[in-house]
Short mmCIF file of C-alpha atoms in Angstrom, two decimals:
data_model
loop_
_atom_site.label_atom_id
_atom_site.label_comp_id
_atom_site.label_asym_id
_atom_site.label_seq_id
_atom_site.Cartn_x
_atom_site.Cartn_y
_atom_site.Cartn_z
CA UNK A 3 -30.55 2.36 176.56
CA UNK A 4 -26.81 2.90 176.78
CA UNK A 5 -24.87 -0.32 176.05
CA UNK A 6 -22.21 -1.49 178.48
CA UNK A 7 -19.43 -0.89 175.95
CA UNK A 8 -20.54 2.68 175.29
CA UNK A 9 -21.06 3.46 178.97
CA UNK A 10 -17.54 2.21 179.55
CA UNK A 11 -16.23 4.63 176.92
CA UNK A 12 -18.09 7.49 178.62
CA UNK A 13 -16.32 7.11 181.95
CA UNK A 14 -12.87 5.81 181.14
CA UNK A 15 -10.59 7.01 183.97
CA UNK A 16 -8.40 3.91 183.92
CA UNK A 17 -8.25 0.38 182.65
CA UNK A 18 -11.98 -0.36 182.55
CA UNK A 19 -12.68 -4.10 182.25
CA UNK A 20 -16.43 -3.67 181.77
CA UNK A 21 -19.21 -1.53 183.13
CA UNK A 22 -20.80 -4.71 184.43
CA UNK A 23 -17.58 -6.56 185.28
CA UNK A 24 -17.42 -8.32 188.63
CA UNK A 25 -14.64 -7.71 191.07
CA UNK A 26 -12.00 -10.43 190.94
CA UNK A 27 -10.10 -10.84 194.18
CA UNK A 28 -7.41 -13.53 194.27
CA UNK A 29 -7.48 -15.57 197.47
CA UNK A 30 -3.68 -15.39 197.67
CA UNK A 31 -0.71 -14.05 195.79
CA UNK A 32 0.15 -16.32 192.87
CA UNK A 33 3.68 -17.04 191.72
CA UNK A 34 4.17 -16.56 187.98
CA UNK A 35 7.12 -16.21 185.62
CA UNK A 36 7.64 -12.91 183.83
CA UNK A 37 9.35 -12.31 180.49
CA UNK A 38 12.78 -12.12 182.13
CA UNK A 39 12.21 -15.58 183.66
CA UNK A 40 12.29 -14.26 187.20
CA UNK A 41 9.80 -15.24 189.90
CA UNK A 42 7.38 -12.50 190.88
CA UNK A 43 4.16 -12.03 192.80
CA UNK A 44 0.89 -10.90 191.29
CA UNK A 45 -0.55 -7.83 192.99
CA UNK A 46 -3.50 -8.55 195.26
CA UNK A 47 -6.68 -6.63 194.46
CA UNK A 48 -7.17 -4.92 197.82
CA UNK A 49 -4.38 -3.56 200.02
CA UNK A 50 -0.61 -3.37 199.67
CA UNK A 51 1.49 -5.78 197.62
CA UNK A 52 5.28 -5.74 197.87
CA UNK A 53 6.63 -5.77 194.32
CA UNK A 54 10.34 -5.41 195.03
CA UNK A 55 12.34 -6.93 196.56
CA UNK A 56 10.62 -10.30 196.40
CA UNK A 57 12.72 -12.23 198.91
CA UNK A 58 12.15 -11.58 202.60
CA UNK A 59 15.90 -11.57 203.23
CA UNK A 60 16.41 -8.84 200.65
CA UNK A 61 13.55 -6.87 202.22
CA UNK A 62 15.63 -6.54 205.40
CA UNK A 63 18.58 -5.01 203.52
CA UNK A 64 19.07 -1.24 203.91
CA UNK A 65 17.19 0.88 201.38
CA UNK A 66 16.58 4.55 200.64
CA UNK A 67 12.89 4.97 199.89
CA UNK A 68 9.46 3.30 199.75
CA UNK A 69 7.69 3.88 196.41
CA UNK A 70 3.93 3.25 196.42
CA UNK A 71 1.77 3.02 193.26
CA UNK A 72 -1.95 3.85 193.49
CA UNK A 73 -4.30 3.23 190.53
CA UNK A 74 -7.38 5.19 189.49
CA UNK A 75 -11.09 4.66 188.85
CA UNK A 76 -11.83 1.16 187.48
CA UNK A 77 -8.11 0.49 187.84
CA UNK A 78 -6.16 -2.45 189.23
CA UNK A 79 -2.91 -2.57 191.26
CA UNK A 80 -1.21 -4.58 188.51
CA UNK A 81 -3.19 -4.19 185.27
CA UNK A 82 -3.15 -0.38 185.42
CA UNK A 83 0.65 -0.47 185.25
CA UNK A 84 0.99 -3.37 182.77
CA UNK A 85 1.28 -3.38 178.98
CA UNK A 86 0.07 -6.50 177.20
CA UNK A 87 2.69 -7.91 174.82
CA UNK A 88 2.89 -11.06 172.71
CA UNK A 89 5.12 -12.72 175.29
CA UNK A 90 2.99 -11.61 178.26
CA UNK A 91 2.32 -8.46 180.27
CA UNK A 92 5.10 -6.01 181.12
CA UNK A 93 4.45 -4.91 184.72
CA UNK A 94 7.00 -2.11 184.74
CA UNK A 95 7.01 -1.15 188.47
CA UNK A 96 8.32 -4.67 189.14
CA UNK A 97 10.34 -5.49 186.02
CA UNK A 98 11.82 -2.14 184.90
CA UNK A 99 11.86 0.24 187.85
CA UNK A 100 14.07 -1.86 190.19
CA UNK A 101 16.81 -1.69 187.57
CA UNK A 102 16.64 2.11 187.70
CA UNK A 103 16.36 2.39 191.51
CA UNK A 104 17.67 -0.84 193.07
CA UNK A 105 17.81 0.80 196.53
CA UNK A 106 14.03 1.31 196.61
CA UNK A 107 11.29 -0.86 198.07
CA UNK A 108 8.34 -0.83 195.67
CA UNK A 109 4.67 -1.47 196.48
CA UNK A 110 1.31 -1.31 194.73
CA UNK A 111 -1.87 -0.47 196.64
CA UNK A 112 -5.29 -1.59 195.46
CA UNK A 113 -8.82 -0.61 196.50
CA UNK A 114 -12.37 -1.13 195.21
CA UNK A 115 -12.34 1.41 192.41
CA UNK A 116 -15.33 -0.04 190.55
CA UNK A 117 -18.60 1.86 190.43
CA UNK A 118 -20.96 -1.07 189.84
CA UNK A 119 -21.46 -4.57 188.51
CA UNK A 120 -24.35 -6.47 187.01
CA UNK A 121 -26.67 -7.90 189.65
CA UNK A 122 -24.14 -7.10 192.38
CA UNK A 123 -23.74 -4.08 194.62
CA UNK A 124 -20.63 -1.96 194.42
CA UNK A 125 -18.64 -0.92 197.44
CA UNK A 126 -19.99 2.33 198.84
CA UNK A 127 -16.73 3.74 200.21
CA UNK A 128 -16.03 7.42 199.66
CA UNK A 129 -12.76 9.03 198.59
CA UNK A 130 -12.17 10.02 202.22
CA UNK A 131 -12.69 6.45 203.42
CA UNK A 132 -10.36 5.00 200.79
CA UNK A 133 -7.76 7.57 201.86
CA UNK A 134 -8.10 6.42 205.45
CA UNK A 135 -7.62 2.80 204.40
CA UNK A 136 -4.44 3.72 202.53
CA UNK A 137 -3.10 5.50 205.59
CA UNK A 138 -3.83 2.53 207.83
CA UNK A 139 -2.21 0.05 205.43
CA UNK A 140 0.92 2.20 205.20
CA UNK A 141 1.05 2.57 208.97
CA UNK A 142 0.85 -1.22 209.31
CA UNK A 143 3.71 -1.63 206.83
CA UNK A 144 5.87 0.90 208.63
CA UNK A 145 4.92 0.01 212.20
CA UNK A 146 8.49 -0.57 213.45
CA UNK A 147 11.03 2.04 214.60
CA UNK A 148 13.41 1.22 211.74
CA UNK A 149 10.75 1.69 209.02
CA UNK A 150 8.64 4.50 210.43
CA UNK A 151 10.76 7.35 209.08
CA UNK A 152 11.81 5.93 205.71
CA UNK A 153 11.01 8.51 202.98
CA UNK A 154 7.93 7.84 200.85
CA UNK A 155 7.21 8.58 197.19
CA UNK A 156 3.79 8.05 195.63
CA UNK A 157 3.13 7.39 191.92
CA UNK A 158 -0.58 7.89 191.28
CA UNK A 159 -3.02 7.73 188.38
CA UNK A 160 -6.27 9.69 188.04
CA UNK A 161 -8.55 9.13 191.08
CA UNK A 162 -5.58 7.60 192.91
CA UNK A 163 -4.05 11.06 193.08
CA UNK A 164 -7.10 12.50 194.84
CA UNK A 165 -7.04 9.62 197.33
CA UNK A 166 -3.34 10.15 198.08
CA UNK A 167 -3.85 13.90 198.50
CA UNK A 168 -6.66 13.26 200.99
CA UNK A 169 -4.59 10.63 202.81
CA UNK A 170 -1.70 13.07 203.23
CA UNK A 171 -4.13 15.76 204.40
CA UNK A 172 -5.55 13.38 207.01
CA UNK A 173 -2.07 12.43 208.18
CA UNK A 174 -0.96 16.04 208.37
CA UNK A 175 -3.91 16.98 210.59
CA UNK A 176 -3.67 13.90 212.84
CA UNK A 177 -2.19 14.03 216.31
CA UNK A 178 -1.49 11.23 218.74
CA UNK A 179 -1.71 8.23 216.39
CA UNK A 180 0.78 6.43 214.13
CA UNK A 181 -1.03 7.86 211.07
CA UNK A 182 0.62 11.22 211.74
CA UNK A 183 4.01 9.88 210.56
CA UNK A 184 3.04 9.38 206.89
CA UNK A 185 2.85 13.00 205.64
CA UNK A 186 6.06 14.26 207.32
CA UNK A 187 8.00 11.37 205.78
CA UNK A 188 6.59 11.79 202.27
CA UNK A 189 9.16 13.23 199.88
CA UNK A 190 6.93 13.71 196.86
CA UNK A 191 4.06 12.66 194.61
CA UNK A 192 4.17 11.94 190.87
CA UNK A 193 0.70 12.59 189.47
CA UNK A 194 -0.36 10.94 186.20
CA UNK A 195 -3.56 12.35 184.72
CA UNK A 196 -5.06 13.37 188.07
CA UNK A 197 -8.16 15.58 187.65
CA UNK A 198 -7.35 18.12 190.37
CA UNK A 199 -10.17 20.36 189.13
CA UNK A 200 -12.47 17.60 187.96
CA UNK A 201 -13.37 16.06 184.61
CA UNK A 202 -16.36 16.30 182.31
CA UNK A 203 -16.14 12.52 181.89
CA UNK A 204 -17.22 12.06 185.51
CA UNK A 205 -20.54 13.80 184.85
CA UNK A 206 -21.06 11.74 181.70
CA UNK A 207 -20.25 8.60 183.65
CA UNK A 208 -22.70 9.44 186.43
CA UNK A 209 -25.44 9.96 183.84
CA UNK A 210 -24.59 6.64 182.21
CA UNK A 211 -24.88 4.82 185.52
CA UNK A 212 -28.20 6.46 186.31
CA UNK A 213 -29.49 5.20 182.95
CA UNK A 214 -28.27 1.65 183.59
CA UNK A 215 -29.11 1.67 187.30
CA UNK A 216 -31.92 -0.82 186.75
CA UNK A 217 -29.27 -3.47 186.00
CA UNK A 218 -27.09 -2.73 188.98
CA UNK A 219 -27.47 -3.00 192.71
CA UNK A 220 -26.62 0.38 194.24
CA UNK A 221 -23.81 1.65 192.00
CA UNK A 222 -21.22 3.66 193.91
CA UNK A 223 -21.69 7.17 192.54
CA UNK A 224 -19.68 8.66 195.42
CA UNK A 225 -16.46 8.25 193.45
CA UNK A 226 -17.86 9.80 190.25
CA UNK A 227 -19.38 12.74 192.13
CA UNK A 228 -15.99 13.43 193.67
CA UNK A 229 -14.42 13.76 190.22
CA UNK A 230 -16.96 16.12 188.65
CA UNK A 231 -16.09 19.66 187.64
CA UNK A 232 -16.61 22.13 190.53
CA UNK A 233 -16.84 19.22 192.98
CA UNK A 234 -16.95 20.32 196.61
CA UNK A 235 -14.81 17.28 197.47
CA UNK A 236 -12.07 18.28 195.04
CA UNK A 237 -12.12 21.86 196.31
CA UNK A 238 -11.80 20.72 199.91
CA UNK A 239 -9.05 18.20 199.23
CA UNK A 240 -7.19 20.62 196.97
CA UNK A 241 -7.27 23.55 199.40
CA UNK A 242 -6.03 21.35 202.25
CA UNK A 243 -3.33 19.81 200.07
CA UNK A 244 -1.82 23.21 199.35
CA UNK A 245 -1.32 23.60 203.10
CA UNK A 246 0.06 20.05 203.37
CA UNK A 247 2.60 20.78 200.62
CA UNK A 248 3.82 23.91 202.40
CA UNK A 249 3.84 22.34 205.86
CA UNK A 250 5.91 19.30 204.82
CA UNK A 251 7.81 20.78 201.85
CA UNK A 252 6.49 18.10 199.48
CA UNK A 253 7.81 17.76 195.95
CA UNK A 254 5.19 17.54 193.20
CA UNK A 255 5.52 16.45 189.57
CA UNK A 256 2.41 16.36 187.36
CA UNK A 257 2.07 14.58 184.02
CA UNK A 258 -0.87 15.06 181.67
CA UNK A 259 -2.02 12.94 178.74
CA UNK A 260 -0.98 14.21 175.33
CA UNK A 261 -3.55 12.31 173.25
CA UNK A 262 -7.30 12.36 173.14
CA UNK A 263 -9.39 9.35 174.07
CA UNK A 264 -12.33 8.07 172.06
CA UNK A 265 -15.60 8.57 173.89
CA UNK A 266 -19.27 7.94 173.39
CA UNK A 267 -21.64 10.53 174.70
CA UNK A 268 -25.05 9.44 175.85
CA UNK A 269 -27.27 8.60 172.84
CA UNK A 270 -24.32 7.18 170.89
CA UNK A 271 -22.66 10.33 169.64
CA UNK A 272 -18.94 9.66 169.36
CA UNK A 273 -16.27 12.24 170.04
CA UNK A 274 -12.61 12.60 170.96
CA UNK A 275 -11.36 14.53 173.97
CA UNK A 276 -8.91 14.50 176.81
CA UNK A 277 -10.31 12.81 179.90
CA UNK A 278 -8.29 15.17 182.09
CA UNK A 279 -7.76 18.56 180.47
CA UNK A 280 -4.41 20.30 180.81
CA UNK A 281 -5.59 22.92 183.32
CA UNK A 282 -7.04 20.20 185.56
CA UNK A 283 -3.94 17.96 185.39
CA UNK A 284 -1.78 20.36 187.39
CA UNK A 285 -2.14 21.63 190.95
CA UNK A 286 -0.87 25.16 190.38
CA UNK A 287 1.79 25.06 193.07
CA UNK A 288 4.67 27.45 192.37
CA UNK A 289 7.36 24.74 192.66
CA UNK A 290 5.36 22.10 190.78
CA UNK A 291 7.03 20.62 187.70
CA UNK A 292 4.90 19.51 184.75
CA UNK A 293 5.34 17.37 181.65
CA UNK A 294 3.33 15.23 179.23
CA UNK A 295 3.11 11.51 178.54
CA UNK A 296 2.68 10.82 174.79
CA UNK A 297 -0.39 8.64 175.25
CA UNK A 298 -4.08 8.83 176.15
CA UNK A 299 -5.49 8.70 179.68
CA UNK A 300 -5.88 4.94 179.91
CA UNK A 301 -2.47 4.08 178.47
CA UNK A 302 -0.32 6.80 180.04
CA UNK A 303 0.59 4.32 182.83
CA UNK A 304 1.69 1.47 180.52
CA UNK A 305 5.19 1.37 179.05
CA UNK A 306 6.75 -0.90 176.44
CA UNK A 307 10.29 -0.96 177.79
CA UNK A 308 13.19 1.08 179.18
CA UNK A 309 13.29 3.28 176.06
CA UNK A 310 9.60 4.16 176.21
CA UNK A 311 9.30 7.95 176.53
CA UNK A 312 6.76 7.67 179.34
CA UNK A 313 8.93 5.32 181.39
CA UNK A 314 12.03 7.44 180.83
CA UNK A 315 10.27 10.59 182.04
CA UNK A 316 8.66 9.02 185.10
CA UNK A 317 11.69 6.94 186.14
CA UNK A 318 14.05 9.88 185.67
CA UNK A 319 11.99 11.92 188.12
CA UNK A 320 11.91 9.07 190.62
CA UNK A 321 15.69 8.62 190.31
CA UNK A 322 16.25 12.33 190.84
CA UNK A 323 14.16 12.33 194.01
CA UNK A 324 15.93 9.19 195.20
CA UNK A 325 19.29 10.90 194.75
CA UNK A 326 18.03 13.89 196.73
CA UNK A 327 16.92 11.55 199.52
CA UNK A 328 20.29 9.78 199.58
CA UNK A 329 22.12 13.08 199.74
CA UNK A 330 19.95 14.21 202.66
CA UNK A 331 19.47 11.02 204.66
CA UNK A 332 21.82 8.35 203.31
CA UNK A 333 20.57 4.76 203.25
CA UNK A 334 17.89 3.63 205.72
CA UNK A 335 18.00 0.32 207.54
#
């Protein structure tokens, strides 16, 4: 039987706590002190958390853009974007990025991205349903005339990219509801290791969960099926997203992992490979820009400081888009 540690290796799309780990949902945001001795909020597990600015008074000050981070499979709205250090965790969207783009409002969105837990049932939501939840949460955030048309930028990892693509597709095809305002006001998406054409690891992961299904209560295989090679879901979302890009003139920047990740195949045979291969990590849009992050799939979202190559590449792109927004729209209220 496949051990939990080896099954975890087989399906690593993000920061996997454990194949049998239980979902931890804080009852409220907790105030902690980061390494710069500033007060911050921990990201809540489900829904939107405002990372910057912290103070409500500062939140009312004019800004240029809303930046929303969305994690991937087995990910977390804070841990996915945090690097553990001796002095604590460096949660770069809150500690580093505001110094690069002080005019931005920054958020992290979380959802149930776990496939199963020991003796507990996993959420059974599909990619399409998660995308709808993201749309609704964003519409709630922006449900005032002064916020409705503020430009949006998404930074997404792995499965999070598929969810954001589907959310923008849904918004683009919606008429008569407030959800229709999200896609037209999206400036761009930064994809980090998103398997636009699927990943072999998803099929391995689905097999691992079938083997260990006796220990779980209804594992959610919907998410893994959606990430398999030649997935009908990926084809549908991808085809529609091409039309969404053209309709709303979206900017797209895709990063792929440069390093291989250690994996265990079923029956304990170890190998090294990229979770998201280079041809799958890009959309193929003519105006798409591409680059690499010098890390593996799990760690390509975690940066050690302002001089980290990954942070410099991602933040430079976000700054460039922010400057384009300011030149076009000025500062929003």
